[in-house]
Amino acid sequence: MSPGTIASSIADGLLIGIVYGIAAMGLSLIWGVMSVINLTHGALISLGMFGVYLLFTTFGLNPYLALIVVAFFGLLLGVLIYLIAIARVIDAPHLSSLLATFSVNMIIIGLGTAIFTTTPRDTGFSLGSVQIGPVTLQGTRLVAMVVTLIVAGALYAFLYRTRTGKYIRAVANNRAAAELMGIPSTAILALSFGIGTMLAAIAGGLISTFFSFTILSGGIYELKSFIIVVLGGLGNPLGALVGGLILGVLEGVLPLTMPNTWVPVIEFLLFVFILLVRPSGLLGGK
Amino acid sequence: MSILEIRDLAAGYGEVQILWGPSLSLEEKKLTCLVGGNGVGKTTLLRTVMGLVRPWKGSIRFDGKDISGTPAYTKADLGLVLVPEGRQLFTEMTVEENLEMGATNRRARPNIKKNLERVYTMFPRLKERRWQKAGTLSGGEQQMLAVGRGIMAEPIVLMIDELSLGLAPVLTLQLFQSLRQLRQEGLTILLVEQNVQMALAISDYGYVLAEGRVEMEGPARELAHNPHIRAAYLGL
C-alpha cells in the first residue's frame, strides 16, 4: 500500500465526510431544538438528490443553482411537515413524534418509489478533477466541500448573530420562558424543523453530483447521520461536522485494510462503543 | 385606577382544581403583593394570567380588555410581563443575550439600548458579567438577570414569582430595594412571595391566598398588623 493511496483515501474521506456532516447537522439541530428524532431525515436527503437531478436533467439547470432551489423547497417542506405532523405531538412523549416522523418518511418513500421506481439515477455531471501530487480530487467533491463550509458558516452566523437565530436558541434552551418573552415558539420550532430539513436536502443535492442514487439511498445517509451525531454529541451542530469528517476518513481508509462489506460493521461497532462509554458523544458537553 | 382585574378565576391541572375563584385588582403604579403558604395556588394564578395555564372560569381583564385564554407569547406585546419562579433563564445564552430576549416584544424592541443601560445601572454586576453564560451566574445574579430581563420588556405590569426564594438575606434586601425603586419610577408590580413579612413591608396593598381563594386583602400596613396574619404567617 503506497503512501499515495493512503493520502488519496484520506482526502476522499474528508471531502465526503464533510457532506455527511452537513446532513447530520440537520438531524442534530432538530434534536437540539425540539428533542425530536427525525426519522424523515433519510427521505428528505433522497428528495434533495432527486430535486437536483430532475432540475439538471430536465431543465438543464446547473446543479449548484438547482441546489438553491432545492434548499428553498426543503425549508418550505420542513415547515409544512412540522405544522402538519409534528406540532400536535410535540408535547407528547418522544415515541409519538418518533412515529409521526416515521409515518411521514413512509409516505415520502412510498410516493417516491411509485413515481421514480428504484432504478438508480445518475446526474452524469462532472467538473473534471484536480491533481495534487499522488492525490486526485474530483471537482464535484471539492465544490461540495466548499458549499458545505459556506452553509455551516452561514448557519452559525444565523444562530448567533441574528435575532431570529437567537430566538431559536432561546426556544431550544427554555421554551416556556421564550413564550413569556413574546417569542412565538410554534413558529420558531417550525422554522427550526425547516432548517434541519433544508440541511438534509442540501446534503442530498450535493451527494447526487457524485454518487448514483435511488429514493431509498437517503436511508443509508440517515444511519450515517446517527453515527455522526453520536460521535459529535447530539444537539451540537458543530460537533456533527467534526463527526462527519471522522466517519468520512474511516470510510476512506478502512477499505484499504479489509473488504468493503466490513466497513459498516466497524462503523456500528464504533457507534455502540461510544454509546456505552460516552453516551453524550465524543464532543458532547452534558 | 385598576390596570389588571381578575374575577372569580377557576383553573387547575388535569382534574385537579387549584384556583377556586379568587378575585384580585391591581392598582396602577402601585406595588401589590400576593402572599400565602406553599401550594395555595400563587404560581398557578400567575401562570393562568399569563396564558400558560388555561382558565376554566372567570375573567382576566388587562387595561379593560379580556385577555383570558390568549396565548402566552401575546402578553408581552400588551405589557404584561412575568419574572417566573425558578428564574427560567436561557442558561446556555450570555447575560446580554438573555436581556436582549427580554426585549422581544414590539414596544420594547426600539428601546433596547436605553433599557440595557437602565438594567446595567440598576445591577452593575450584570454588566461585569454580560458575556458570561447565564447558567454560570450565582443564584443572586441569576435573580437579578431574571428581573432585568423583565424590565427589558418595558412592562406596564411586572409580575414577579418568588423573588427571594433561595437567596441570602442581604441579596433579598437588595432586590426588594430595586423593586421599591421601580415602583417609584411608576411601574405597576405584583409580587408573589413566601417571605410574608418583607413583602408586606414594601407593598402598598396585599392579598392573602389560602386554598385557592383570597382569604384576606387590604392595605399592606393593615395586613401586617392583623392578628390572624401575624399568627399564621409571621409566627408572632
CSV table of C-alpha atoms in Angstrom, one decimal, chain A:
chain,number,residue,atom,x,y,z
A,1,MET,CA,0.0,0.0,0.0
A,2,SER,CA,1.7,3.2,-1.1
A,3,PRO,CA,1.6,6.5,0.8
A,4,GLY,CA,-0.1,8.0,-2.2
A,5,THR,CA,-3.1,5.5,-2.0
A,6,ILE,CA,-3.4,6.3,1.7
A,7,ALA,CA,-3.3,10.1,1.1
A,8,SER,CA,-5.9,9.7,-1.7
A,9,SER,CA,-8.2,7.7,0.6
A,10,ILE,CA,-7.9,10.2,3.4
A,11,ALA,CA,-8.6,13.2,1.1
A,12,ASP,CA,-11.6,11.4,-0.4
A,13,GLY,CA,-12.8,10.6,3.1
A,14,LEU,CA,-12.5,14.2,4.2
A,15,LEU,CA,-14.3,15.5,1.2
A,16,ILE,CA,-17.2,13.1,1.5
A,17,GLY,CA,-17.2,13.2,5.3
A,18,ILE,CA,-17.9,16.9,5.5
A,19,VAL,CA,-21.0,16.4,3.3
A,20,TYR,CA,-22.1,13.6,5.7
A,21,GLY,CA,-21.5,16.2,8.4
A,22,ILE,CA,-24.0,18.7,7.0
A,23,ALA,CA,-26.7,16.0,6.7
A,24,ALA,CA,-26.0,15.1,10.4
A,25,MET,CA,-26.1,18.8,11.3
A,26,GLY,CA,-29.7,18.9,10.3
A,27,LEU,CA,-30.6,15.9,12.4
A,28,SER,CA,-28.6,17.3,15.3
A,29,LEU,CA,-30.2,20.8,15.1
A,30,ILE,CA,-33.7,19.4,15.2
A,31,TRP,CA,-32.9,17.2,18.2
A,32,GLY,CA,-31.2,20.1,19.9
A,33,VAL,CA,-34.0,22.5,19.5
A,34,MET,CA,-37.1,20.3,20.0
A,35,SER,CA,-35.9,16.8,21.2
A,36,VAL,CA,-37.4,15.1,18.1
A,37,ILE,CA,-35.6,12.3,16.5
A,38,ASN,CA,-36.4,13.0,12.9
A,39,LEU,CA,-36.9,9.7,11.0
A,40,THR,CA,-37.9,11.6,7.9
A,41,HIS,CA,-34.3,12.6,7.5
A,42,GLY,CA,-33.2,10.0,5.0
A,43,ALA,CA,-36.3,10.5,2.8
A,44,LEU,CA,-35.6,14.3,2.8
A,45,ILE,CA,-31.9,13.6,1.7
A,46,SER,CA,-33.4,11.5,-1.1
A,47,LEU,CA,-35.7,14.3,-2.1
A,48,GLY,CA,-32.8,16.6,-2.2
A,49,MET,CA,-31.0,14.2,-4.6
A,50,PHE,CA,-34.0,14.0,-6.9
A,51,GLY,CA,-34.5,17.7,-6.8
A,52,VAL,CA,-31.1,18.5,-8.1
A,53,TYR,CA,-31.2,15.5,-10.5
A,54,LEU,CA,-34.5,16.5,-12.1
A,55,LEU,CA,-33.7,20.2,-12.3
A,56,PHE,CA,-30.4,19.4,-14.0
A,57,THR,CA,-31.6,16.6,-16.4
A,58,THR,CA,-35.0,18.1,-17.3
A,59,PHE,CA,-34.3,21.9,-17.4
A,60,GLY,CA,-30.5,21.8,-17.8
A,61,LEU,CA,-30.2,24.0,-14.7
A,62,ASN,CA,-26.7,24.0,-13.2
A,63,PRO,CA,-26.7,21.6,-10.2
A,64,TYR,CA,-25.4,24.3,-7.9
A,65,LEU,CA,-28.2,26.7,-8.9
A,66,ALA,CA,-30.6,23.8,-8.6
A,67,LEU,CA,-29.2,23.3,-5.1
A,68,ILE,CA,-30.5,26.8,-4.1
A,69,VAL,CA,-34.0,25.9,-5.4
A,70,VAL,CA,-33.8,22.6,-3.5
A,71,ALA,CA,-32.7,24.3,-0.3
A,72,PHE,CA,-35.6,26.7,-0.6
A,73,PHE,CA,-38.2,24.0,-1.1
A,74,GLY,CA,-36.5,21.9,1.6
A,75,LEU,CA,-37.1,24.7,4.1
A,76,LEU,CA,-40.7,25.0,3.0
A,77,LEU,CA,-41.4,21.3,3.1
A,78,GLY,CA,-39.8,21.1,6.6
A,79,VAL,CA,-42.0,23.9,7.9
A,80,LEU,CA,-45.1,22.1,6.4
A,81,ILE,CA,-44.1,18.7,7.9
A,82,TYR,CA,-43.7,20.3,11.3
A,83,LEU,CA,-47.0,22.1,11.2
A,84,ILE,CA,-49.0,19.2,9.8
A,85,ALA,CA,-47.4,16.2,11.5
A,86,ILE,CA,-45.3,17.2,14.5
A,87,ALA,CA,-46.7,20.3,16.1
A,88,ARG,CA,-49.6,18.4,17.6
A,89,VAL,CA,-47.4,15.7,19.2
A,90,ILE,CA,-44.5,18.0,20.2
A,91,ASP,CA,-45.6,17.9,23.9
A,92,ALA,CA,-46.4,14.2,23.9
A,93,PRO,CA,-43.9,11.5,24.9
A,94,HIS,CA,-40.9,11.1,22.4
A,95,LEU,CA,-42.5,7.9,20.9
A,96,SER,CA,-45.3,10.0,19.4
A,97,SER,CA,-43.0,12.4,17.5
A,98,LEU,CA,-40.8,9.4,16.5
A,99,LEU,CA,-43.8,7.6,15.0
A,100,ALA,CA,-45.0,10.9,13.4
A,101,THR,CA,-41.7,11.4,11.6
A,102,PHE,CA,-41.6,7.7,10.7
A,103,SER,CA,-45.0,8.0,9.1
A,104,VAL,CA,-44.0,11.0,7.0
A,105,ASN,CA,-40.9,9.1,6.0
A,106,MET,CA,-43.0,6.1,4.8
A,107,ILE,CA,-45.3,8.4,2.8
A,108,ILE,CA,-42.4,10.1,1.0
A,109,ILE,CA,-40.6,6.8,0.4
A,110,GLY,CA,-43.9,5.1,-0.9
A,111,LEU,CA,-44.7,8.0,-3.2
A,112,GLY,CA,-41.1,8.3,-4.3
A,113,THR,CA,-40.9,4.5,-5.2
A,114,ALA,CA,-44.2,4.7,-7.1
A,115,ILE,CA,-43.2,7.8,-9.1
A,116,PHE,CA,-39.4,7.3,-9.6
A,117,THR,CA,-39.1,3.5,-9.2
A,118,THR,CA,-35.9,2.2,-7.5
A,119,THR,CA,-33.8,2.3,-10.7
A,120,PRO,CA,-30.5,4.0,-9.8
A,121,ARG,CA,-30.2,7.5,-11.2
A,122,ASP,CA,-27.0,9.4,-12.0
A,123,THR,CA,-26.8,13.1,-12.8
A,124,GLY,CA,-23.7,12.4,-15.0
A,125,PHE,CA,-22.4,15.8,-14.0
A,126,SER,CA,-18.6,16.4,-13.9
A,127,LEU,CA,-16.3,19.2,-13.1
A,128,GLY,CA,-13.1,17.3,-14.0
A,129,SER,CA,-10.5,16.7,-11.4
A,130,VAL,CA,-7.5,18.3,-9.7
A,131,GLN,CA,-4.2,16.5,-9.3
A,132,ILE,CA,-2.1,17.3,-6.2
A,133,GLY,CA,0.9,15.1,-6.1
A,134,PRO,CA,-0.3,11.5,-5.9
A,135,VAL,CA,-3.8,12.6,-4.9
A,136,THR,CA,-6.6,13.1,-7.4
A,137,LEU,CA,-9.6,15.2,-6.2
A,138,GLN,CA,-12.9,15.2,-8.1
A,139,GLY,CA,-14.1,18.7,-8.9
A,140,THR,CA,-17.7,18.0,-7.7
A,141,ARG,CA,-16.4,16.8,-4.3
A,142,LEU,CA,-14.2,19.9,-3.9
A,143,VAL,CA,-17.2,22.2,-4.7
A,144,ALA,CA,-19.4,20.1,-2.3
A,145,MET,CA,-16.9,20.8,0.5
A,146,VAL,CA,-16.8,24.5,-0.2
A,147,VAL,CA,-20.6,24.6,-0.3
A,148,THR,CA,-20.8,22.7,3.0
A,149,LEU,CA,-18.4,25.1,4.7
A,150,ILE,CA,-20.3,28.1,3.5
A,151,VAL,CA,-23.6,26.6,4.6
A,152,ALA,CA,-22.2,25.6,8.0
A,153,GLY,CA,-20.7,29.1,8.5
A,154,ALA,CA,-24.0,30.8,7.5
A,155,LEU,CA,-25.9,28.6,9.9
A,156,TYR,CA,-23.6,29.6,12.8
A,157,ALA,CA,-23.8,33.3,11.8
A,158,PHE,CA,-27.6,32.9,11.7
A,159,LEU,CA,-27.9,31.2,15.1
A,160,TYR,CA,-25.5,33.5,16.9
A,161,ARG,CA,-25.8,36.9,15.2
A,162,THR,CA,-29.4,37.3,14.1
A,163,ARG,CA,-32.4,38.0,16.2
A,164,THR,CA,-34.4,35.1,14.7
A,165,GLY,CA,-31.4,32.8,15.3
A,166,LYS,CA,-31.2,33.8,18.9
A,167,TYR,CA,-34.9,33.1,19.2
A,168,ILE,CA,-34.2,29.5,18.0
A,169,ARG,CA,-31.5,29.1,20.7
A,170,ALA,CA,-33.8,30.6,23.3
A,171,VAL,CA,-36.7,28.2,22.4
A,172,ALA,CA,-34.2,25.3,22.4
A,173,ASN,CA,-33.0,26.4,25.8
A,174,ASN,CA,-36.3,27.1,27.6
A,175,ARG,CA,-39.5,27.1,25.6
A,176,ALA,CA,-41.9,28.3,28.3
A,177,ALA,CA,-39.6,31.3,29.1
A,178,ALA,CA,-39.3,32.1,25.4
A,179,GLU,CA,-43.1,32.3,25.2
A,180,LEU,CA,-43.1,34.6,28.2
A,181,MET,CA,-40.7,37.0,26.4
A,182,GLY,CA,-43.2,37.1,23.5
A,183,ILE,CA,-41.4,34.6,21.2
A,184,PRO,CA,-44.0,32.6,19.2
A,185,SER,CA,-42.5,29.2,19.9
A,186,THR,CA,-44.6,27.2,17.5
A,187,ALA,CA,-43.4,29.4,14.6
A,188,ILE,CA,-39.8,29.1,15.8
A,189,LEU,CA,-40.0,25.3,16.1
A,190,ALA,CA,-41.5,25.1,12.6
A,191,LEU,CA,-38.6,27.2,11.2
A,192,SER,CA,-36.0,25.1,13.0
A,193,PHE,CA,-37.5,21.9,11.6
A,194,GLY,CA,-37.5,23.6,8.2
A,195,ILE,CA,-33.8,24.5,8.5
A,196,GLY,CA,-32.9,20.9,9.6
A,197,THR,CA,-34.8,19.7,6.6
A,198,MET,CA,-33.1,22.2,4.3
A,199,LEU,CA,-29.7,20.9,5.5
A,200,ALA,CA,-30.7,17.3,4.7
A,201,ALA,CA,-31.9,18.4,1.2
A,202,ILE,CA,-28.7,20.3,0.6
A,203,ALA,CA,-26.6,17.3,1.6
A,204,GLY,CA,-28.7,15.0,-0.7
A,205,GLY,CA,-28.3,17.5,-3.6
A,206,LEU,CA,-24.5,17.6,-3.1
A,207,ILE,CA,-24.2,13.8,-2.9
A,208,SER,CA,-26.2,13.5,-6.1
A,209,THR,CA,-23.5,15.3,-8.0
A,210,PHE,CA,-21.0,12.5,-7.5
A,211,PHE,CA,-22.9,9.3,-6.5
A,212,SER,CA,-25.7,7.5,-8.2
A,213,PHE,CA,-28.8,7.0,-6.0
A,214,THR,CA,-32.4,5.8,-5.6
A,215,ILE,CA,-35.3,7.1,-3.5
A,216,LEU,CA,-34.0,4.7,-0.8
A,217,SER,CA,-30.4,6.0,-0.8
A,218,GLY,CA,-31.2,8.6,1.9
A,219,GLY,CA,-31.7,5.9,4.4
A,220,ILE,CA,-28.0,5.0,4.3
A,221,TYR,CA,-27.1,8.6,5.0
A,222,GLU,CA,-29.6,8.8,7.7
A,223,LEU,CA,-27.9,5.9,9.5
A,224,LYS,CA,-24.6,7.6,9.0
A,225,SER,CA,-26.0,10.7,10.4
A,226,PHE,CA,-27.0,8.9,13.6
A,227,ILE,CA,-23.4,7.6,14.0
A,228,ILE,CA,-22.0,11.1,13.3
A,229,VAL,CA,-24.4,12.7,15.7
A,230,VAL,CA,-23.3,10.3,18.4
A,231,LEU,CA,-19.7,10.9,17.5
A,232,GLY,CA,-20.2,14.7,17.7
A,233,GLY,CA,-22.6,14.9,20.5
A,234,LEU,CA,-26.4,15.0,20.0
A,235,GLY,CA,-27.7,18.6,19.7
A,236,ASN,CA,-24.3,20.0,18.9
A,237,PRO,CA,-24.3,21.0,15.2
A,238,LEU,CA,-20.6,21.9,15.0
A,239,GLY,CA,-19.8,18.5,16.5
A,240,ALA,CA,-21.8,17.0,13.7
A,241,LEU,CA,-19.4,18.5,11.2
A,242,VAL,CA,-16.4,17.1,13.0
A,243,GLY,CA,-18.1,13.7,13.5
A,244,GLY,CA,-18.8,13.7,9.7
A,245,LEU,CA,-15.1,14.2,9.0
A,246,ILE,CA,-14.1,11.3,11.3
A,247,LEU,CA,-16.6,9.0,9.7
A,248,GLY,CA,-15.6,10.0,6.2
A,249,VAL,CA,-11.9,9.3,6.9
A,250,LEU,CA,-12.8,5.9,8.4
A,251,GLU,CA,-14.8,5.1,5.3
A,252,GLY,CA,-11.8,6.2,3.1
A,253,VAL,CA,-9.2,4.3,5.0
A,254,LEU,CA,-10.9,1.1,6.2
A,255,PRO,CA,-11.4,-0.4,2.7
A,256,LEU,CA,-7.7,-0.4,2.3
A,257,THR,CA,-7.3,-3.0,5.0
A,258,MET,CA,-10.5,-5.0,4.8
A,259,PRO,CA,-13.3,-5.9,2.4
A,260,ASN,CA,-15.8,-3.1,1.8
A,261,THR,CA,-18.7,-5.1,3.4
A,262,TRP,CA,-16.9,-4.9,6.7
A,263,VAL,CA,-16.9,-1.1,6.8
A,264,PRO,CA,-20.5,-0.7,8.2
A,265,VAL,CA,-19.8,-3.4,10.8
A,266,ILE,CA,-16.8,-1.4,12.1
A,267,GLU,CA,-18.8,1.8,12.0
A,268,PHE,CA,-21.7,0.5,14.0
A,269,LEU,CA,-19.4,-1.2,16.5
A,270,LEU,CA,-17.9,2.2,17.0
A,271,PHE,CA,-21.4,3.6,17.4
A,272,VAL,CA,-22.3,1.1,20.1
A,273,PHE,CA,-18.9,1.5,21.8
A,274,ILE,CA,-19.3,5.3,22.0
A,275,LEU,CA,-22.9,4.9,23.3
A,276,LEU,CA,-21.5,2.7,26.0
A,277,VAL,CA,-18.5,4.7,27.2
A,278,ARG,CA,-19.6,8.2,26.3
A,279,PRO,CA,-23.3,8.5,25.8
A,280,SER,CA,-23.2,12.2,25.4
A,281,GLY,CA,-20.9,11.9,22.4
A,282,LEU,CA,-17.2,12.5,21.9
A,283,LEU,CA,-17.7,16.2,21.8
A,284,GLY,CA,-20.9,16.3,23.8
A,285,GLY,CA,-21.0,18.5,26.8
A,286,LYS,CA,-23.6,17.3,29.3
